[in-house]
Amino acid sequence: MTITRRAMLGGALALAAGGLAGCTAADASGSLISVGFAQTGAESTWRAANTVSLRNALSRRNGFDLMFIDSQGRQENEIAAVRSFVTRGVDVIVLAPMVESGWHDVLDEARRAGIPVVLEDRGIDPSDSSLYLSRVGDDFRREGGLAAKWIIETAEPGTRIVELLGTTGSSAALDRSAGFDRVIAGHGIRILDAQDGGFTRAGGKEVMAAFLEKHGDDIQLLFAQNDDMGLGAIEAITAAGLEPGRDIRIVTIDGTRDALTELVAGRLNQVVQCNPMLGPRVASVVRAVHAGATVQRQYIAADRVFDAKAAKGVLATWPY
Ligand code: GYE
């Protein structure tokens, strides 16, 4: 009798919980959607915010059973993560591809297992575009172009610049460079050097120190393909006895709170936003593909450009 009652009570509670989950995202049977998410690593402040955004959106409360793997900046780890999701038979795979190439085989395994793949953040080789259903991310080409636009609007022809590039082979770095190069061309801006700083603060500091060593006072302007490298460069410039933001003007991409703070302080001059808060959109795309509904090939986040004044206006409530 007691056991029966307990079982009934348990059943009622389970039903209530199932009902709650059902209000949000659980599939028709009331069970959770299992998702394997392979993240690149934790190289930057952007990345940390992106991970939190996806974890929050793909929560149990929202109807998801999330397996999260941090690939620690190694593509082989990321490939192994995707392969493990295929073996486990998750409902949907979410991949933030570190670099563009090298995905064909493992994504083909997912396709043959009937597991839909959603890319978030960076893209992969266009020749493999049939191997995923949708990409949720930012427009990197536009971001690079906006950084260049600010330079040609504010710098004299003949201005000498250096570039801190993102991870070699990543679509974020390739597309930012493509957008930047296209807009900067033909305006007499002189590019002294451009090197991979790995999207990290330490990398930005190290490469900027080497640039300063090599080019000294010749450097007038820095384009850093993400905030963290720009913040690292601020340290190197200061250590060289120069004033970041004045002796060397700086434009970066991402729009993290730390960068906006430096913008207000005058040590950065312009920041192009790249929105990392992609979780809610990823969650809705995952739900849709799991339900077999049609989705767009791309969902591109809205990004804006900040100068000191604009940064001041948003800092108090800025989410990342
Ligand atoms: O700009 C950088 C991160 O792929 C858009 O990766 C992302 C970039 C972002 O490490 O901070």
GROMACS .gro file of C-alpha atoms in nm, residues 120-226:
model
  107
  120GLU     CA    1   2.783   2.784  -3.387
  121ASP     CA    2   3.034   3.070  -3.417
  122ARG     CA    3   3.296   2.986  -3.685
  123GLY     CA    4   3.233   2.818  -4.019
  124ILE     CA    5   3.390   2.529  -4.212
  125ASP     CA    6   3.506   2.477  -4.573
  126PRO     CA    7   3.226   2.562  -4.816
  127SER     CA    8   3.289   2.224  -4.985
  128ASP     CA    9   3.159   2.056  -4.666
  129SER     CA   10   2.848   2.273  -4.638
  130SER     CA   11   2.615   1.979  -4.702
  131LEU     CA   12   2.738   1.824  -4.375
  132TYR     CA   13   2.557   2.070  -4.145
  133LEU     CA   14   2.209   2.215  -4.142
  134SER     CA   15   2.258   2.563  -4.006
  135ARG     CA   16   2.518   2.804  -3.869
  136VAL     CA   17   2.453   3.049  -3.587
  137GLY     CA   18   2.725   3.314  -3.571
  138ASP     CA   19   2.852   3.660  -3.653
  139ASP     CA   20   2.956   3.822  -3.982
  140PHE     CA   21   3.337   3.822  -3.952
  141ARG     CA   22   3.393   3.972  -4.295
  142ARG     CA   23   3.178   4.270  -4.203
  143GLU     CA   24   3.362   4.307  -3.870
  144GLY     CA   25   3.701   4.323  -4.045
  145GLY     CA   26   3.559   4.571  -4.294
  146LEU     CA   27   3.427   4.794  -4.015
  147ALA     CA   28   3.769   4.801  -3.847
  148ALA     CA   29   3.928   4.905  -4.177
  149LYS     CA   30   3.656   5.165  -4.240
  150TRP     CA   31   3.738   5.336  -3.911
  151ILE     CA   32   4.108   5.337  -4.003
  152ILE     CA   33   4.062   5.494  -4.347
  153GLU     CA   34   3.823   5.750  -4.200
  154THR     CA   35   4.060   5.858  -3.923
  155ALA     CA   36   4.415   5.793  -4.048
  156GLU     CA   37   4.627   5.987  -4.295
  157PRO     CA   38   4.741   5.809  -4.611
  158GLY     CA   39   5.085   5.664  -4.539
  159THR     CA   40   4.987   5.557  -4.184
  160ARG     CA   41   5.188   5.254  -4.075
  161ILE     CA   42   4.998   4.972  -3.910
  162VAL     CA   43   5.052   4.625  -3.765
  163GLU     CA   44   4.797   4.347  -3.732
  164LEU     CA   45   4.746   4.084  -3.464
  165LEU     CA   46   4.567   3.803  -3.645
  166GLY     CA   47   4.349   3.533  -3.493
  167THR     CA   48   4.415   3.157  -3.504
  168THR     CA   49   4.557   3.059  -3.843
  169GLY     CA   50   4.300   2.870  -4.049
  170SER     CA   51   3.999   2.976  -3.839
  171SER     CA   52   3.712   3.128  -4.032
  172ALA     CA   53   3.705   3.415  -3.781
  173ALA     CA   54   4.063   3.510  -3.874
  174LEU     CA   55   4.034   3.436  -4.248
  175ASP     CA   56   3.710   3.630  -4.293
  176ARG     CA   57   3.814   3.924  -4.075
  177SER     CA   58   4.131   3.953  -4.282
  178ALA     CA   59   3.939   3.927  -4.608
  179GLY     CA   60   3.693   4.198  -4.502
  180PHE     CA   61   3.971   4.417  -4.366
  181ASP     CA   62   4.199   4.383  -4.670
  182ARG     CA   63   3.918   4.461  -4.910
  183VAL     CA   64   3.827   4.789  -4.741
  184ILE     CA   65   4.182   4.903  -4.656
  185ALA     CA   66   4.310   4.851  -5.013
  186GLY     CA   67   4.379   5.160  -5.220
  187HIS     CA   68   4.392   5.409  -4.932
  188GLY     CA   69   4.769   5.429  -4.893
  189ILE     CA   70   4.777   5.257  -4.553
  190ARG     CA   71   5.107   5.075  -4.503
  191ILE     CA   72   5.096   4.733  -4.338
  192LEU     CA   73   5.429   4.678  -4.163
  193ASP     CA   74   5.353   4.335  -4.020
  194ALA     CA   75   5.072   4.087  -3.956
  195GLN     CA   76   5.116   3.780  -3.731
  196ASP     CA   77   4.904   3.517  -3.557
  197GLY     CA   78   4.852   3.599  -3.188
  198GLY     CA   79   4.622   3.300  -3.129
  199PHE     CA   80   4.326   3.509  -3.006
  200THR     CA   81   4.482   3.513  -2.657
  201ARG     CA   82   4.595   3.795  -2.433
  202ALA     CA   83   4.937   3.635  -2.381
  203GLY     CA   84   4.976   3.584  -2.757
  204GLY     CA   85   4.884   3.947  -2.827
  205LYS     CA   86   5.134   4.071  -2.572
  206GLU     CA   87   5.415   3.853  -2.704
  207VAL     CA   88   5.362   3.929  -3.073
  208MET     CA   89   5.316   4.303  -3.008
  209ALA     CA   90   5.642   4.308  -2.809
  210ALA     CA   91   5.815   4.148  -3.109
  211PHE     CA   92   5.658   4.406  -3.345
  212LEU     CA   93   5.784   4.688  -3.122
  213GLU     CA   94   6.127   4.535  -3.109
  214LYS     CA   95   6.138   4.511  -3.487
  215HIS     CA   96   5.960   4.829  -3.598
  216GLY     CA   97   5.997   5.054  -3.295
  217ASP     CA   98   5.846   5.400  -3.333
  218ASP     CA   99   5.734   5.328  -3.689
  219ILE     CA  100   5.413   5.168  -3.567
  220GLN     CA  101   5.127   5.419  -3.558
  221LEU     CA  102   4.826   5.195  -3.542
  222LEU     CA  103   4.729   4.842  -3.438
  223PHE     CA  104   4.446   4.628  -3.567
  224ALA     CA  105   4.390   4.335  -3.328
  225GLN     CA  106   4.146   4.072  -3.451
  226ASN     CA  107   4.009   4.026  -3.099
   0.00000   0.00000   0.00000
